[in-house]
Amino acid sequence: MTLPDPPPATLRLRIDTDALAANWRALDRLSGSAEAGAAVKADGYGLGIDHVMPALLSAGARHFFVAHWSEVPDVLRHTDGATIAVLHGVTNESEANYAKATGAIPVLNSLHQAQIWLESGGGPCHLMVDSGINRLGVEPDQLGNPLLQRLEIDTLLSHLASADEDSEQNARQQGIFRQAIPQFNTRKLSLANSAGIALGSDYHFDITRPGLSLYGGVPRAELSEHIQQVAYLEAAVLQLRDLSAGDAVGYNATWRAERSTRVAVLSLGYADGFLRSWGAEGALQHNGQRLPILGRVSMDMVIVDCSDVEVQEGDFCQVIYGLPQASKIAELSQYELLTVLGSRFDRVS
Ligand SMILES: *Cc1c(COP(=O)(O)O)cnc(C)c1O
């Protein structure tokens, strides 16, 4: 049986691909003599890989970064001569074989990973040096290990822990990375994420790895004038109701009407990534007018006050999703705001 297409979704996520492309070009320009790559892990930071890849490729991005091997096919479908680096590296032989078969390049993170790669036949790889985040990467005092000298290292990487702050850790990590460089005969060097790009030319090396700022995130004030919003969220009004003084709203009745109040029930909930933390301070908008959130966010719905706003059932209301502002309102990081977005949105670009 062939089913008809489902009706249009009551939730929309609009991806401004012109803004995305402009953000990549801005970050590439801000990277100085280095070339900007693009972190597209986690489904293009939640926006949808099929929406972000064409825009990034047309802007000129050629180096793509994902975390998992499972993310490779979706990126590969779009690339044409571009390179894909897999940040988690190879943890077993089947991943190494998959790397060979697809041409995606592992970022090796430990002596053990180097061994797995070499035992599976080796070939071009990247190497992550841990300069102080203590996450993935080879320790600086392990860099003399002969195993590493047998690798065919394309790019030597490290990752900054606190680039979004004026922390002395930034210069310290950059120094540790610089000390690692002469020990290898690598073609390229890469240190900076989005925030790292704003730290200046000492941090740029050959390839930068922006993620967040491509998608509208502003991790440092220096980037704010260069970065545009990319993700726009809209949810439809499912029902309007008129409450009397004393009526309670939502689970656990955490909000109660003090006077007659008109409310709208919107098709957006925590299953869509609109977490409960939006409840206290949050609001949506309709034609630029504020619709304060009342009570708890449910799995599939949120209730707003529309007493002073002309709203009809079926109208779409906008979520305030400029990331720096939304981050303050929802008390979520700009990264979380993007990567929590669920699968029920109609993603349009
Ligand atoms: C996710 C990630 C990036 C991108 O960082 P942003 O802060 O999103 O710009 C760069 N490098 C590594 C190793 C990462 O894991």
Short mmCIF file of C-alpha atoms and ligand atoms in Angstrom, two decimals:
data_model
loop_
_atom_site.label_atom_id
_atom_site.label_comp_id
_atom_site.label_asym_id
_atom_site.label_seq_id
_atom_site.Cartn_x
_atom_site.Cartn_y
_atom_site.Cartn_z
CA MET A 1 0.00 0.00 0.00
CA THR A 2 1.33 3.42 -0.87
CA LEU A 3 0.52 6.07 1.68
CA PRO A 4 -0.22 9.64 0.70
CA ASP A 5 2.33 12.26 1.75
CA PRO A 6 1.69 13.36 5.33
CA PRO A 7 0.10 16.79 5.69
CA PRO A 8 2.40 19.76 6.38
CA ALA A 9 4.03 19.65 9.82
CA THR A 10 2.84 21.97 12.58
CA LEU A 11 6.49 22.67 13.42
CA ARG A 12 8.97 24.34 11.12
CA LEU A 13 12.70 24.79 11.28
CA ARG A 14 13.83 27.21 8.62
CA ILE A 15 17.52 27.11 7.81
CA ASP A 16 18.79 30.32 6.24
CA THR A 17 21.37 28.78 3.94
CA ASP A 18 22.50 32.20 2.67
CA ALA A 19 23.36 33.18 6.24
CA LEU A 20 25.11 29.83 6.75
CA ALA A 21 27.22 30.35 3.63
CA ALA A 22 27.97 33.93 4.66
CA ASN A 23 29.03 32.71 8.13
CA TRP A 24 31.46 30.23 6.59
CA ARG A 25 32.94 32.93 4.35
CA ALA A 26 33.26 35.29 7.33
CA LEU A 27 35.00 32.61 9.42
CA ASP A 28 37.26 31.73 6.49
CA ARG A 29 38.21 35.41 6.14
CA LEU A 30 38.74 35.75 9.90
CA SER A 31 40.98 32.67 9.75
CA GLY A 32 43.53 34.82 7.90
CA SER A 33 45.99 32.74 5.90
CA ALA A 34 44.41 29.53 7.22
CA GLU A 35 41.54 27.82 5.44
CA ALA A 36 38.29 27.27 7.32
CA GLY A 37 36.91 23.75 7.43
CA ALA A 38 33.49 22.93 8.83
CA ALA A 39 32.38 20.78 11.76
CA VAL A 40 29.18 19.08 10.58
CA LYS A 41 28.92 16.42 13.29
CA ALA A 42 25.62 15.63 15.00
CA ASP A 43 23.61 16.11 11.80
CA GLY A 44 25.08 19.54 11.10
CA TYR A 45 24.62 20.61 14.73
CA GLY A 46 21.00 19.48 14.60
CA LEU A 47 19.97 21.52 11.56
CA GLY A 48 20.05 18.61 9.10
CA ILE A 49 23.10 17.53 7.13
CA ASP A 50 21.22 17.67 3.81
CA HIS A 51 20.48 21.34 4.39
CA VAL A 52 23.88 22.46 5.59
CA MET A 53 26.22 20.55 3.26
CA PRO A 54 25.16 22.15 -0.06
CA ALA A 55 25.44 25.62 1.46
CA LEU A 56 28.87 24.96 2.94
CA LEU A 57 30.18 23.40 -0.26
CA SER A 58 28.93 26.26 -2.38
CA ALA A 59 30.55 28.74 0.01
CA GLY A 60 33.86 26.94 -0.53
CA ALA A 61 34.31 24.59 2.45
CA ARG A 62 36.49 21.57 1.61
CA HIS A 63 37.39 20.01 4.97
CA PHE A 64 34.55 18.46 6.96
CA PHE A 65 34.66 17.10 10.49
CA VAL A 66 32.30 14.53 12.04
CA ALA A 67 32.59 12.58 15.29
CA HIS A 68 31.23 9.11 14.41
CA TRP A 69 31.77 6.75 11.50
CA SER A 70 27.98 6.48 11.22
CA GLU A 71 27.99 10.13 10.15
CA VAL A 72 30.26 9.55 7.17
CA PRO A 73 27.70 8.34 4.55
CA ASP A 74 25.46 11.38 4.96
CA VAL A 75 28.39 13.73 4.42
CA LEU A 76 29.91 11.64 1.65
CA ARG A 77 26.70 11.82 -0.35
CA HIS A 78 27.29 15.53 -0.81
CA THR A 79 31.02 15.79 -1.15
CA ASP A 80 32.90 15.88 -4.36
CA GLY A 81 36.61 15.81 -3.69
CA ALA A 82 36.16 17.26 -0.20
CA THR A 83 37.81 15.55 2.77
CA ILE A 84 36.03 14.06 5.79
CA ALA A 85 37.84 13.67 9.11
CA VAL A 86 36.37 11.45 11.83
CA LEU A 87 37.19 12.89 15.25
CA HIS A 88 36.63 9.75 17.32
CA GLY A 89 39.36 7.97 15.38
CA VAL A 90 39.57 4.19 15.00
CA THR A 91 38.75 2.08 18.03
CA ASN A 92 38.73 -1.29 16.24
CA GLU A 93 39.57 -3.01 12.98
CA SER A 94 36.11 -2.68 11.47
CA GLU A 95 36.30 1.10 11.78
CA ALA A 96 39.74 1.06 10.17
CA ASN A 97 38.39 -1.02 7.29
CA TYR A 98 35.46 1.34 6.93
CA ALA A 99 37.85 4.28 6.75
CA LYS A 100 39.78 2.63 3.93
CA ALA A 101 36.60 1.78 2.05
CA THR A 102 35.14 5.29 2.25
CA GLY A 103 38.26 7.44 2.13
CA ALA A 104 37.24 9.23 5.33
CA ILE A 105 40.33 9.97 7.41
CA PRO A 106 40.54 9.02 11.09
CA VAL A 107 41.81 11.50 13.66
CA LEU A 108 43.98 9.15 15.75
CA ASN A 109 43.69 9.94 19.43
CA SER A 110 46.00 7.53 21.28
CA LEU A 111 48.92 5.15 20.85
CA HIS A 112 46.39 2.34 20.85
CA GLN A 113 44.48 3.92 17.98
CA ALA A 114 47.77 4.41 16.11
CA GLN A 115 48.48 0.72 16.55
CA ILE A 116 45.03 -0.30 15.28
CA TRP A 117 45.50 1.91 12.25
CA LEU A 118 48.98 0.62 11.47
CA GLU A 119 47.95 -3.02 11.95
CA SER A 120 45.10 -2.55 9.52
CA GLY A 121 47.55 -1.30 6.89
CA GLY A 122 47.93 2.38 7.77
CA GLY A 123 47.59 5.16 5.23
CA PRO A 124 46.92 8.90 5.55
CA CYS A 125 45.57 9.87 8.97
CA HIS A 126 45.35 12.86 11.27
CA LEU A 127 46.76 12.96 14.79
CA MET A 128 45.17 14.70 17.77
CA VAL A 129 47.52 15.98 20.46
CA ASP A 130 45.96 16.64 23.85
CA SER A 131 47.20 20.07 24.90
CA GLY A 132 45.16 20.27 28.09
CA ILE A 133 41.47 19.54 27.53
CA ASN A 134 42.13 15.95 28.67
CA ARG A 135 39.51 14.56 26.37
CA LEU A 136 40.80 12.77 23.29
CA GLY A 137 44.38 12.94 22.06
CA VAL A 138 47.90 11.67 22.55
CA GLU A 139 49.66 13.10 25.62
CA PRO A 140 52.59 15.44 24.86
CA ASP A 141 55.00 13.11 26.68
CA GLN A 142 53.98 10.23 24.41
CA LEU A 143 54.85 12.04 21.20
CA GLY A 144 58.32 10.49 20.98
CA ASN A 145 56.83 7.00 20.74
CA PRO A 146 58.22 5.25 17.62
CA LEU A 147 54.74 4.06 16.70
CA LEU A 148 53.78 7.61 15.84
CA GLN A 149 56.80 8.05 13.58
CA ARG A 150 55.43 5.27 11.37
CA LEU A 151 52.18 7.16 10.73
CA GLU A 152 51.44 9.04 7.54
CA ILE A 153 50.10 12.15 9.27
CA ASP A 154 48.26 14.61 7.07
CA THR A 155 47.18 17.08 9.76
CA LEU A 156 48.30 17.50 13.36
CA LEU A 157 45.43 18.75 15.52
CA SER A 158 44.73 19.92 19.01
CA HIS A 159 41.57 21.29 20.59
CA LEU A 160 41.08 24.33 22.85
CA ALA A 161 39.13 23.91 26.07
CA SER A 162 38.35 27.52 26.95
CA ALA A 163 38.56 29.54 23.74
CA ASP A 164 35.20 31.16 24.53
CA GLU A 165 36.80 32.78 27.61
CA ASP A 166 39.76 35.09 28.17
CA SER A 167 41.55 32.26 29.90
CA GLU A 168 45.29 31.82 30.24
CA GLN A 169 44.63 28.21 29.26
CA ASN A 170 44.38 29.37 25.63
CA ALA A 171 47.99 30.54 25.35
CA ARG A 172 49.17 27.56 27.38
CA GLN A 173 47.48 25.11 25.02
CA GLN A 174 48.76 26.96 21.98
CA GLY A 175 52.30 26.73 23.40
CA ILE A 176 52.01 23.00 24.04
CA PHE A 177 50.72 22.50 20.50
CA ARG A 178 53.64 24.49 19.06
CA GLN A 179 56.12 22.34 20.96
CA ALA A 180 54.58 19.21 19.45
CA ILE A 181 54.90 20.38 15.84
CA PRO A 182 58.66 19.84 15.19
CA GLN A 183 58.36 16.21 16.27
CA PHE A 184 56.35 15.38 13.16
CA ASN A 185 56.64 15.73 9.46
CA THR A 186 53.03 16.71 8.86
CA ARG A 187 51.54 18.62 6.01
CA LYS A 188 49.07 20.71 7.97
CA LEU A 189 48.25 22.02 11.44
CA SER A 190 44.87 22.76 13.00
CA LEU A 191 43.96 24.15 16.42
CA ALA A 192 41.08 26.63 16.37
CA ASN A 193 37.35 26.00 16.72
CA SER A 194 34.89 28.90 16.20
CA ALA A 195 35.97 30.76 19.32
CA GLY A 196 39.63 30.00 18.63
CA ILE A 197 39.39 31.85 15.30
CA ALA A 198 38.61 35.03 17.25
CA LEU A 199 41.77 34.61 19.36
CA GLY A 200 43.92 35.82 16.47
CA SER A 201 46.54 34.70 14.00
CA ASP A 202 48.66 32.81 16.58
CA TYR A 203 45.82 30.31 16.77
CA HIS A 204 45.03 29.90 13.07
CA PHE A 205 47.78 27.63 11.67
CA ASP A 206 46.62 25.99 8.38
CA ILE A 207 43.06 24.81 8.89
CA THR A 208 40.45 26.09 11.32
CA ARG A 209 37.51 23.96 12.46
CA PRO A 210 34.47 26.17 13.10
CA GLY A 211 31.20 24.51 14.00
CA LEU A 212 28.96 26.55 16.27
CA SER A 213 29.47 29.90 14.53
CA LEU A 214 28.63 28.49 11.12
CA TYR A 215 25.15 27.88 12.49
CA GLY A 216 24.73 31.28 14.13
CA GLY A 217 26.47 30.77 17.47
CA VAL A 218 28.47 33.63 18.96
CA PRO A 219 30.93 32.16 21.50
CA ARG A 220 32.99 35.37 21.73
CA ALA A 221 31.91 38.99 21.39
CA GLU A 222 34.49 39.60 18.62
CA LEU A 223 32.41 37.37 16.33
CA SER A 224 29.03 39.01 16.92
CA GLU A 225 29.26 41.52 14.06
CA HIS A 226 30.30 38.77 11.61
CA ILE A 227 27.81 36.02 12.41
CA GLN A 228 24.16 35.86 11.33
CA GLN A 229 21.30 33.81 12.71
CA VAL A 230 20.74 30.62 10.70
CA ALA A 231 18.00 28.64 12.49
CA TYR A 232 14.42 29.93 12.79
CA LEU A 233 11.76 27.92 14.67
CA GLU A 234 8.00 28.21 14.28
CA ALA A 235 5.16 26.26 15.88
CA ALA A 236 1.45 26.28 14.99
CA VAL A 237 -1.38 27.15 17.38
CA LEU A 238 -3.39 23.97 17.98
CA GLN A 239 -6.08 25.45 20.19
CA LEU A 240 -7.11 28.70 21.89
CA ARG A 241 -8.84 28.74 25.26
CA ASP A 242 -10.22 31.34 27.63
CA LEU A 243 -9.31 30.93 31.28
CA SER A 244 -10.99 32.44 34.33
CA ALA A 245 -9.20 33.71 37.41
CA GLY A 246 -8.00 30.70 39.41
CA ASP A 247 -7.66 28.29 36.46
CA ALA A 248 -4.38 26.39 36.40
CA VAL A 249 -2.27 25.58 33.35
CA GLY A 250 -0.22 22.50 32.50
CA TYR A 251 1.32 19.66 34.48
CA ASN A 252 1.46 20.17 38.22
CA ALA A 253 -0.48 23.42 37.88
CA THR A 254 2.63 25.56 38.24
CA TRP A 255 0.86 28.61 36.78
CA ARG A 256 -2.54 29.91 37.78
CA ALA A 257 -4.53 32.73 36.15
CA GLU A 258 -5.01 35.85 38.27
CA ARG A 259 -7.54 37.28 35.83
CA SER A 260 -9.35 36.25 32.64
CA THR A 261 -6.63 35.09 30.29
CA ARG A 262 -6.64 33.91 26.70
CA VAL A 263 -4.08 31.21 26.05
CA ALA A 264 -2.79 29.43 22.96
CA VAL A 265 -1.62 25.81 22.94
CA LEU A 266 1.32 25.44 20.55
CA SER A 267 2.64 22.36 18.78
CA LEU A 268 6.13 22.39 20.32
CA GLY A 269 7.46 20.49 23.32
CA TYR A 270 10.50 19.05 24.98
CA ALA A 271 10.46 16.08 22.60
CA ASP A 272 11.30 18.66 19.94
CA GLY A 273 14.18 20.04 21.97
CA PHE A 274 12.16 22.85 23.51
CA LEU A 275 13.19 21.91 27.02
CA ARG A 276 11.43 22.72 30.28
CA SER A 277 14.13 25.25 31.07
CA TRP A 278 12.38 27.66 28.65
CA GLY A 279 9.37 27.78 30.95
CA ALA A 280 10.39 30.33 33.55
CA GLU A 281 11.54 33.29 31.43
CA GLY A 282 10.63 32.19 27.95
CA ALA A 283 8.25 33.60 25.39
CA LEU A 284 7.35 33.06 21.78
CA GLN A 285 6.35 35.78 19.36
CA HIS A 286 3.60 36.43 16.87
CA ASN A 287 4.18 39.26 14.40
CA GLY A 288 6.84 40.57 16.77
CA GLN A 289 4.50 40.57 19.78
CA ARG A 290 5.46 38.68 22.92
CA LEU A 291 3.64 35.51 24.02
CA PRO A 292 4.91 34.59 27.51
CA ILE A 293 5.12 30.88 28.33
CA LEU A 294 2.73 29.72 31.05
CA GLY A 295 3.40 26.71 33.26
CA ARG A 296 5.45 23.68 32.30
CA VAL A 297 6.52 22.75 28.81
CA SER A 298 4.95 19.36 27.92
CA MET A 299 6.38 16.70 25.62
CA ASP A 300 4.43 17.91 22.58
CA MET A 301 2.96 21.25 23.63
CA VAL A 302 3.62 24.55 25.29
CA ILE A 303 1.00 27.05 26.45
CA VAL A 304 1.41 30.80 26.00
CA ASP A 305 -0.50 33.90 27.06
CA CYS A 306 -2.06 35.59 24.04
CA SER A 307 -4.51 37.86 25.85
CA ASP A 308 -3.05 40.95 24.18
CA VAL A 309 -2.17 39.48 20.80
CA GLU A 310 -4.39 38.69 17.82
CA VAL A 311 -3.77 34.97 17.20
CA GLN A 312 -5.85 32.39 15.32
CA GLU A 313 -5.77 28.60 15.51
CA GLY A 314 -3.37 27.41 12.81
CA ASP A 315 -1.20 30.54 12.98
CA PHE A 316 2.53 29.97 13.32
CA CYS A 317 4.35 31.56 16.24
CA GLN A 318 8.09 32.19 16.34
CA VAL A 319 10.51 30.94 18.96
CA ILE A 320 13.17 33.48 19.94
CA TYR A 321 16.16 31.56 18.62
CA GLY A 322 18.93 34.07 18.14
CA LEU A 323 21.43 31.83 19.93
CA PRO A 324 23.14 34.26 22.35
CA GLN A 325 19.77 35.57 23.56
CA ALA A 326 18.03 32.17 23.57
CA SER A 327 20.95 30.75 25.56
CA LYS A 328 20.34 33.27 28.33
CA ILE A 329 16.57 32.72 28.36
CA ALA A 330 16.65 28.92 28.32
CA GLU A 331 19.82 28.53 30.38
CA LEU A 332 21.21 26.17 27.77
CA SER A 333 24.49 26.51 25.90
CA GLN A 334 24.28 27.73 22.31
CA TYR A 335 25.52 24.27 21.29
CA GLU A 336 22.72 22.51 23.17
CA LEU A 337 20.08 24.80 21.68
CA LEU A 338 21.00 23.51 18.23
CA THR A 339 21.79 19.87 18.86
CA VAL A 340 18.63 19.15 20.90
CA LEU A 341 16.33 20.03 18.00
CA GLY A 342 14.19 17.00 17.28
CA SER A 343 13.04 15.19 14.17
CA ARG A 344 9.43 16.42 14.00
CA PHE A 345 10.31 19.75 12.45
CA ASP A 346 9.67 20.34 8.82
CA ARG A 347 13.21 21.43 7.98
CA VAL A 348 13.09 23.91 5.13
CA SER A 349 15.88 25.86 3.51
C1 LIG B 1 33.12 20.08 17.69
C2 LIG B 1 34.54 20.35 17.43
C3 LIG B 1 34.93 21.50 16.74
C4 LIG B 1 33.98 22.62 16.43
O1 LIG B 1 33.90 23.44 17.58
P1 LIG B 1 32.95 24.72 17.70
O2 LIG B 1 33.20 25.20 19.07
O3 LIG B 1 31.56 24.24 17.49
O4 LIG B 1 33.37 25.70 16.65
C5 LIG B 1 36.27 21.61 16.39
N1 LIG B 1 37.16 20.67 16.74
C6 LIG B 1 36.83 19.56 17.45
C7 LIG B 1 37.87 18.58 17.82
C8 LIG B 1 35.51 19.38 17.83
O5 LIG B 1 35.18 18.30 18.55
#
